[in-house]
PDB file of C-alpha atoms in Angstrom:
ATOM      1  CA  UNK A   1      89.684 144.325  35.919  1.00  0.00           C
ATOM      2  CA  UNK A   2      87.369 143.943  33.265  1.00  0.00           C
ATOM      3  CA  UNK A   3      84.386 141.370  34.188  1.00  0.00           C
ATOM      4  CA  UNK A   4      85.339 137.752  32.878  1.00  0.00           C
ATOM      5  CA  UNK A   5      82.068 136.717  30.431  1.00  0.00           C
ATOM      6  CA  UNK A   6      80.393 133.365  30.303  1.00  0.00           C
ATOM      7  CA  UNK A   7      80.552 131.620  27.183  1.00  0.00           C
ATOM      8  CA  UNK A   8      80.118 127.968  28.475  1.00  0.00           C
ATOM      9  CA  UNK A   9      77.711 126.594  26.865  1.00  0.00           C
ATOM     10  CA  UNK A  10      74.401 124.500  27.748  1.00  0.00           C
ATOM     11  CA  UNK A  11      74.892 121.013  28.329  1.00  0.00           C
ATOM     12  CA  UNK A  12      72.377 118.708  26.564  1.00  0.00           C
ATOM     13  CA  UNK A  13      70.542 116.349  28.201  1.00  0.00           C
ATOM     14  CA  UNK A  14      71.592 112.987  27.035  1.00  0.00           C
ATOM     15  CA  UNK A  15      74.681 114.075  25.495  1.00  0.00           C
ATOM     16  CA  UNK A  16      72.803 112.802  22.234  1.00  0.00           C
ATOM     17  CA  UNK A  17      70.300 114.328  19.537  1.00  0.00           C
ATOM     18  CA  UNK A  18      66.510 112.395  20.188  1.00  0.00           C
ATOM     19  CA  UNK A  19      66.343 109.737  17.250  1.00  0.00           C
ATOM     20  CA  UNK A  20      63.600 110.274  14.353  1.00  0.00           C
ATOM     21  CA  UNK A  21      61.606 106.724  14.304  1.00  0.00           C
ATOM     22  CA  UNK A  22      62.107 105.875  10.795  1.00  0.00           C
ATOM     23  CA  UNK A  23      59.438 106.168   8.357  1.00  0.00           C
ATOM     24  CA  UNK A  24      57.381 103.323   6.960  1.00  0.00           C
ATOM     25  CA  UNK A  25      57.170 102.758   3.503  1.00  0.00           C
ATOM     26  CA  UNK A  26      54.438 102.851   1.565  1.00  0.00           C
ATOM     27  CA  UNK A  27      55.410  99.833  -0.865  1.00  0.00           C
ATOM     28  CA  UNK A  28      57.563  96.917  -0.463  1.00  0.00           C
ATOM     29  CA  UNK A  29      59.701  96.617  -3.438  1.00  0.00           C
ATOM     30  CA  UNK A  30      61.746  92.958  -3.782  1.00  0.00           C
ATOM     31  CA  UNK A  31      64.749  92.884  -6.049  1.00  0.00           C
ATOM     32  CA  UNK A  32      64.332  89.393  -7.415  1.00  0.00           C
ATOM     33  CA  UNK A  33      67.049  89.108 -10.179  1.00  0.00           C
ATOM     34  CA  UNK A  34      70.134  91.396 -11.094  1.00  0.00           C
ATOM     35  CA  UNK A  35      72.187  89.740 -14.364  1.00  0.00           C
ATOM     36  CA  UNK A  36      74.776  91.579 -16.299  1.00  0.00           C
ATOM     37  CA  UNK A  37      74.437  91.827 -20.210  1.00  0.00           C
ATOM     38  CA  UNK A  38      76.396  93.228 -22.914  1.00  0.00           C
ATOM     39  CA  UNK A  39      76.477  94.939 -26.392  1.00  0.00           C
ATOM     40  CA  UNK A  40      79.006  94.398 -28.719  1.00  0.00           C
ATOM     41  CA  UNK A  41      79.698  97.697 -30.353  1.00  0.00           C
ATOM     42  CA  UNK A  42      82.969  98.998 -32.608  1.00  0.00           C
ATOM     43  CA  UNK A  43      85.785  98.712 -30.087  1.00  0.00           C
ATOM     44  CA  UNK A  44      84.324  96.037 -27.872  1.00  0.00           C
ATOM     45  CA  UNK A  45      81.680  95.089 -25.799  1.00  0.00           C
ATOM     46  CA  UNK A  46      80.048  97.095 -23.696  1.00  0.00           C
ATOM     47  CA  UNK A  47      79.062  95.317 -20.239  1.00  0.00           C
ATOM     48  CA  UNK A  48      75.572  96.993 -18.220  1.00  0.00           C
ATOM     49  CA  UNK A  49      73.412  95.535 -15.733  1.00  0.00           C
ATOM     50  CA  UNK A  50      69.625  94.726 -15.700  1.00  0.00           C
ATOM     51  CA  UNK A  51      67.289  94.062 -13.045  1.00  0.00           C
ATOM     52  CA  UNK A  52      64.233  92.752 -11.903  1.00  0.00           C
ATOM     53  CA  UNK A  53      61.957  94.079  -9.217  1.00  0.00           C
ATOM     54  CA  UNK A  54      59.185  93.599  -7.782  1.00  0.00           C
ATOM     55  CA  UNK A  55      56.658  96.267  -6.090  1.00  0.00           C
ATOM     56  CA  UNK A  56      53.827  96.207  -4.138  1.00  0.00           C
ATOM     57  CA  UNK A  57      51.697  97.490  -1.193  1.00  0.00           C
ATOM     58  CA  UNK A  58      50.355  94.244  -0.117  1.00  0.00           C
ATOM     59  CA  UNK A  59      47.257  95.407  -0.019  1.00  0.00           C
ATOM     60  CA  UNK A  60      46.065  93.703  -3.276  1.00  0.00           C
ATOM     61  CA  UNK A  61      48.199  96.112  -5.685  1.00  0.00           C
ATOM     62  CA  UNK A  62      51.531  94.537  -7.256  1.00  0.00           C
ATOM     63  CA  UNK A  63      53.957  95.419 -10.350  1.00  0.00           C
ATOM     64  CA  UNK A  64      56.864  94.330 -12.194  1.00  0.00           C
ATOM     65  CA  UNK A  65      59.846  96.201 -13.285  1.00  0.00           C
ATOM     66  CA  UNK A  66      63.042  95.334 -15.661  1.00  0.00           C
ATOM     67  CA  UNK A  67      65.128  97.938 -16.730  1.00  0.00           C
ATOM     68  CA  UNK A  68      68.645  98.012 -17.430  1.00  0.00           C
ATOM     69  CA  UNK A  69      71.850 100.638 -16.194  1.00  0.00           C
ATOM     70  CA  UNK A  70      75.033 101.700 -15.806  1.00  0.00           C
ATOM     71  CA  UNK A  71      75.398 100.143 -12.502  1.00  0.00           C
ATOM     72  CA  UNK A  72      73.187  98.108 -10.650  1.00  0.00           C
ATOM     73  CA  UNK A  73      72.018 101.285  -8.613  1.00  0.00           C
ATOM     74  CA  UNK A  74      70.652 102.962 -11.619  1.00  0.00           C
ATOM     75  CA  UNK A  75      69.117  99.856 -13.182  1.00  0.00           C
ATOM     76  CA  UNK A  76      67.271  98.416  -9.514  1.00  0.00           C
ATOM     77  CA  UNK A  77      66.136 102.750  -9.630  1.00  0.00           C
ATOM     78  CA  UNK A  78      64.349 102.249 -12.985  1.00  0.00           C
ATOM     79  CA  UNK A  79      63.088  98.927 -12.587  1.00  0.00           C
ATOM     80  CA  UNK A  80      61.090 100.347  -9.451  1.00  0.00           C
ATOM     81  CA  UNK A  81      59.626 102.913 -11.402  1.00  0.00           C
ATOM     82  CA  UNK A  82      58.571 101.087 -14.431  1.00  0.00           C
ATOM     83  CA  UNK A  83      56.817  98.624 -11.547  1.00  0.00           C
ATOM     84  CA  UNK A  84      55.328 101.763 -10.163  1.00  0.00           C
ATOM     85  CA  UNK A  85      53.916 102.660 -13.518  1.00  0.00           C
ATOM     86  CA  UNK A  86      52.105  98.949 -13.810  1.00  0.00           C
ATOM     87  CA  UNK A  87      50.405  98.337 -10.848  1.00  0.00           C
ATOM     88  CA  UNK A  88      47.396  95.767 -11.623  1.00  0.00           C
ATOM     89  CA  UNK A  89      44.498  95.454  -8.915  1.00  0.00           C
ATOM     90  CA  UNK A  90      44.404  91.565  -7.581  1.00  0.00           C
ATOM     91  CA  UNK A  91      41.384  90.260  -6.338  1.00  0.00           C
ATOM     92  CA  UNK A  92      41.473  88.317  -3.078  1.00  0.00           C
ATOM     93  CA  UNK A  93      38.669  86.413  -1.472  1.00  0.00           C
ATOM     94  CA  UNK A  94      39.688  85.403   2.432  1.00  0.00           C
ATOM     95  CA  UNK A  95      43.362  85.666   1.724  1.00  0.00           C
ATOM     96  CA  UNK A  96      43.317  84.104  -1.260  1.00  0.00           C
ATOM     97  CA  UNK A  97      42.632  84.116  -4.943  1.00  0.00           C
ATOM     98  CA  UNK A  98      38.615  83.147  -5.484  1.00  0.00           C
ATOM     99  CA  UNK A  99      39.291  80.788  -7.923  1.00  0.00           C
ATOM    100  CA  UNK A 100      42.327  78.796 -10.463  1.00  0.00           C
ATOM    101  CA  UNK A 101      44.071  80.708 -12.897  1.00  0.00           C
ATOM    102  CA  UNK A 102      46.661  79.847 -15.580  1.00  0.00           C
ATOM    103  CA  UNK A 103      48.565  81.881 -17.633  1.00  0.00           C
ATOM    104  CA  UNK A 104      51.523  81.156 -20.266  1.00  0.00           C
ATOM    105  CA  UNK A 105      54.328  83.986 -21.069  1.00  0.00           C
ATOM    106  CA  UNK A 106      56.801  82.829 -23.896  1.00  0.00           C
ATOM    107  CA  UNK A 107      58.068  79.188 -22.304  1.00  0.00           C
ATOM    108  CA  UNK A 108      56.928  80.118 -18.710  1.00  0.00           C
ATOM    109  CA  UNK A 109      53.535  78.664 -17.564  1.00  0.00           C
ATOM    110  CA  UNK A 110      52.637  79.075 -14.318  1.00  0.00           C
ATOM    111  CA  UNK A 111      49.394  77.629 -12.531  1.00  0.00           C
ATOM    112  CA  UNK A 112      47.716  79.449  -9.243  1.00  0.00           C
ATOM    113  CA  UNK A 113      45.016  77.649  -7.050  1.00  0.00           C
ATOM    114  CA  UNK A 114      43.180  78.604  -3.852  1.00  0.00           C
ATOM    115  CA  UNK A 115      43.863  77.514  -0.423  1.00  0.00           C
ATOM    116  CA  UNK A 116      42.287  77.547   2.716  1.00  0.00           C
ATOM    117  CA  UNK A 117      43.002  79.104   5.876  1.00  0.00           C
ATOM    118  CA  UNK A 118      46.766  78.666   7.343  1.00  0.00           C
ATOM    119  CA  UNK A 119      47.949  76.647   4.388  1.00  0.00           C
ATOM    120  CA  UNK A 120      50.533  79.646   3.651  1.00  0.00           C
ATOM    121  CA  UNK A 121      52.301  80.219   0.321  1.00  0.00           C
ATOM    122  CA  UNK A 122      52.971  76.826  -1.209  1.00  0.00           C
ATOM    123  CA  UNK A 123      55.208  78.387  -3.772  1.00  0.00           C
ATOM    124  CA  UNK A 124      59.259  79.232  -4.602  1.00  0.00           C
ATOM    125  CA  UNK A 125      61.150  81.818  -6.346  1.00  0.00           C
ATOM    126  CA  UNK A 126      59.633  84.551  -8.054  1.00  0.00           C
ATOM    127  CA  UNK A 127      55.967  83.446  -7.754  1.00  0.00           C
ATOM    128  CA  UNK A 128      56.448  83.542  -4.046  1.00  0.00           C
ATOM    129  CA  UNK A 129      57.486  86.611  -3.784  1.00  0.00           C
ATOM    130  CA  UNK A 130      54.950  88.213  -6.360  1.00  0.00           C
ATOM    131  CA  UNK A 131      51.765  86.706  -4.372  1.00  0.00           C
ATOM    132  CA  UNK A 132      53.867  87.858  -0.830  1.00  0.00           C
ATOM    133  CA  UNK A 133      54.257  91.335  -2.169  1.00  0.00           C
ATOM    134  CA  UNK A 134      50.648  91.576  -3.450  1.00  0.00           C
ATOM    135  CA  UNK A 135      49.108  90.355  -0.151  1.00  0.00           C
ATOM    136  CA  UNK A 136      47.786  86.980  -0.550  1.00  0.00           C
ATOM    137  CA  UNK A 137      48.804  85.044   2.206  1.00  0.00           C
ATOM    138  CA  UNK A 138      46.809  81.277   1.219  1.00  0.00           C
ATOM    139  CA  UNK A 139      47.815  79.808  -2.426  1.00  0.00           C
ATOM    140  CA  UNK A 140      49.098  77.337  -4.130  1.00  0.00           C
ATOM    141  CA  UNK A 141      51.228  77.607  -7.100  1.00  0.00           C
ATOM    142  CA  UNK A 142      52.926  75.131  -9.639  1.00  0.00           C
ATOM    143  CA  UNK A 143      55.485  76.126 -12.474  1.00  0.00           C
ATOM    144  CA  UNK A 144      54.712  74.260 -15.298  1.00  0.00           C
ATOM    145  CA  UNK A 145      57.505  75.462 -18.297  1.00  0.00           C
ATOM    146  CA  UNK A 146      60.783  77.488 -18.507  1.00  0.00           C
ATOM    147  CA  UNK A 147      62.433  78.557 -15.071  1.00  0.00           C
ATOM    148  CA  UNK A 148      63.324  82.027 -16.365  1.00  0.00           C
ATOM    149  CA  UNK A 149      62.749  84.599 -14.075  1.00  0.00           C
ATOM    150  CA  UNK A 150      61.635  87.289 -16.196  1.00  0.00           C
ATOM    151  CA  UNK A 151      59.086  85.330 -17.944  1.00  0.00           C
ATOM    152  CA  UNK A 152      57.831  83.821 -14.646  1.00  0.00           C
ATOM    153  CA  UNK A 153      57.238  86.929 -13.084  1.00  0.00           C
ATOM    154  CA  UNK A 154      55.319  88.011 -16.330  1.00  0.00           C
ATOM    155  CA  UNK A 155      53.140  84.910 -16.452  1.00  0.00           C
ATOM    156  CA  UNK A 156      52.239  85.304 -12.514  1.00  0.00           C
ATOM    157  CA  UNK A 157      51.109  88.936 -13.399  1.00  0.00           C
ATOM    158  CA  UNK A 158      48.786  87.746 -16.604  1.00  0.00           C
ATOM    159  CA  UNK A 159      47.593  84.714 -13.950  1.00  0.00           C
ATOM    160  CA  UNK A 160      46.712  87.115 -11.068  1.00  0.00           C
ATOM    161  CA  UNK A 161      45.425  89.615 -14.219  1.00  0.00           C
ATOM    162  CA  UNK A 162      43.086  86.644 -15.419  1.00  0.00           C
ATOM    163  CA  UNK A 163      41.313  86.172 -12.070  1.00  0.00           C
ATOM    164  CA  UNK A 164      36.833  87.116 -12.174  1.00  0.00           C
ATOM    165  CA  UNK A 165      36.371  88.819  -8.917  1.00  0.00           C
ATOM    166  CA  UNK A 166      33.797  86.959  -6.833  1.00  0.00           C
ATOM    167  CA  UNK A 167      30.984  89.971  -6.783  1.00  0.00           C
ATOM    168  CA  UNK A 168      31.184  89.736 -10.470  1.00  0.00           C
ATOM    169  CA  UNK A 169      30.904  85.741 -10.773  1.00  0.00           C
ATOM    170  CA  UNK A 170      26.984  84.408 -12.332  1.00  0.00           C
ATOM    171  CA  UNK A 171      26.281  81.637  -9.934  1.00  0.00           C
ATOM    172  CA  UNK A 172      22.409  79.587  -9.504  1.00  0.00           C
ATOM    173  CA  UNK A 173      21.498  81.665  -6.626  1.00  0.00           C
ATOM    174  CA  UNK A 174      21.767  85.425  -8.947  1.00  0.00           C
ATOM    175  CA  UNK A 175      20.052  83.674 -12.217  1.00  0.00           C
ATOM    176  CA  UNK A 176      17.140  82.850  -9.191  1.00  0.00           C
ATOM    177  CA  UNK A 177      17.025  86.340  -7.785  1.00  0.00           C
ATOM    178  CA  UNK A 178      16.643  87.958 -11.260  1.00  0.00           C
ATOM    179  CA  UNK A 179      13.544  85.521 -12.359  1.00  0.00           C
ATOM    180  CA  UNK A 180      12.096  86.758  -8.807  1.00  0.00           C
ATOM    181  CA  UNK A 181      12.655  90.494  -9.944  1.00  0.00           C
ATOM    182  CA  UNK A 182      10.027  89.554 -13.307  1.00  0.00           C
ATOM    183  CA  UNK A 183       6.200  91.038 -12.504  1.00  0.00           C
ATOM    184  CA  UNK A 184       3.880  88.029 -11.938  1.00  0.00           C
ATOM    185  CA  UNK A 185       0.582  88.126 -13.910  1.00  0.00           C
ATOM    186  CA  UNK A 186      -2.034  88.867 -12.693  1.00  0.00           C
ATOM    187  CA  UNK A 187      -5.386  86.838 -11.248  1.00  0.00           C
ATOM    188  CA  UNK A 188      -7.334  88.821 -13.486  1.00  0.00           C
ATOM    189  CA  UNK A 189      -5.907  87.961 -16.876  1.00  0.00           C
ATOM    190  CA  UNK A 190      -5.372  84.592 -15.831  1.00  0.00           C
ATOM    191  CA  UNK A 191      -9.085  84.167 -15.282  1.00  0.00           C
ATOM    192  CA  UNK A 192     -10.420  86.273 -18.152  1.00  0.00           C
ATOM    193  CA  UNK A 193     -10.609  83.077 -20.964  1.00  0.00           C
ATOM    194  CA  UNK A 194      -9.220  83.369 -24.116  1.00  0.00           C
ATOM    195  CA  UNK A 195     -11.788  84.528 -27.222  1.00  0.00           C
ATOM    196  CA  UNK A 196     -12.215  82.175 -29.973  1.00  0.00           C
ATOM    197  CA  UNK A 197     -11.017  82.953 -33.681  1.00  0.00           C
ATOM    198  CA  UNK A 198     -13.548  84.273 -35.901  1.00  0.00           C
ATOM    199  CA  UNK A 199     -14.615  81.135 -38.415  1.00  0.00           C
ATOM    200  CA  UNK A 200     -14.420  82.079 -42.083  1.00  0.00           C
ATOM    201  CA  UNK A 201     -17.353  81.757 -44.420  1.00  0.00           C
ATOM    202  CA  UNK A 202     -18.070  78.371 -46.019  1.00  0.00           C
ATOM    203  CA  UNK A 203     -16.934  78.297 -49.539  1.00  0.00           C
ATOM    204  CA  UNK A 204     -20.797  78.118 -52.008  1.00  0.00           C
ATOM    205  CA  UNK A 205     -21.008  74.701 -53.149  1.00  0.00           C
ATOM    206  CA  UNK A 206     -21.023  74.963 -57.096  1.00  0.00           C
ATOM    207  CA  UNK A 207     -24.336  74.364 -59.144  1.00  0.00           C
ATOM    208  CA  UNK A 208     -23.993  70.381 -60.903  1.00  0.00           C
TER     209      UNK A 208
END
């Protein structure tokens, strides 16, 4: 008889693949509005979907996005991109913006202030979740025109866009620093006195 062969297999340990731990991303990207529009062409109307996304790494970098697709798969895909594109540098001083700002976008006015430590976000809707995404963590926020979503998010970029870092602000103390920086004169030329201006002839009296 012909030897029998061994094809059992190994058993795994586990009984179960390991598991990958799953990878972090590098931005956080909000989906803040979907609404579905339409054309009217020849035979109809012709329905698509646009969206409105936000993207950012909260670390001080954030961009919008609105594009428009098929579905709302291929219209949330190029509104992420188009953010990706327009990423605008924030400045933040202690978790917070260093100073007011106020912008206006078509009927949307929006107004950011400072706040101090552990106040949070004192904000709603899209404003919130620009300042989240672009990690600032203390601010206060007022709407101050049209609630339309698009035009929000636009005026809370041109506000954060608006913003004079803090290195770059002219305050007493640098205007004192620079009239330090000027060479003082010296005790010599302070002691050496001025000379007197030549005097001019006298005029000849004329003969009577």
């Amino acid at each position: 008889m012909a030897e029998q062969t061994n094809n059992t297999r190994p058993e795994r340990r586990g009984g179960r693949r390991p598991e990958m731990p799953p990878e972090e991303k590098q931005f956080d990207e909000r989906v803040v509005h979907i609404d579905r529009v339409a054309r009217v062409v020849k035979g109809g109307r012709r329905f698509r979907f646009r969206a409105l996304v936000v993207v950012g790494d909260r670390k001080n970098r954030v961009g919008i996005g609105l594009a428009k697709g098929a579905d709302v798969t291929a219209a949330v895909t190029k509104a992420t991109e188009v953010a990706k594109k327009h990423f605008i540098l924030v400045p933040v001083a202690n978790g917070t913006v260093p100073h007011e700002a106020e912008a206006k976008v078509s009927g949307a006015r929006i107004l950011v202030k400072p706040a101090s430590q552990g106040t949070g976000l004192i904000a709603g809707g899209v404003v919130r979740t620009v300042l989240e995404v672009a990690g600032i963590h203390n601010a206060l926020s007022k709407s101050l025109g049209s609630t339309n979503k698009a035009n929000t998010a636009y005026a809370t970029i041109a506000a954060l866009q608006s913003i004079t870092p803090q290195s770059s602000w002219v305050t007493t103390k640098h205007t004192k620093a620079a009239h330090a920086k000027k060479p003082a004169a010296s005790a010599a030329d302070k002691a050496t006195p001025a000379k007197p201006a030549a005097k001019k002839p006298a005029a000849a009296k004329a003969k009577d």
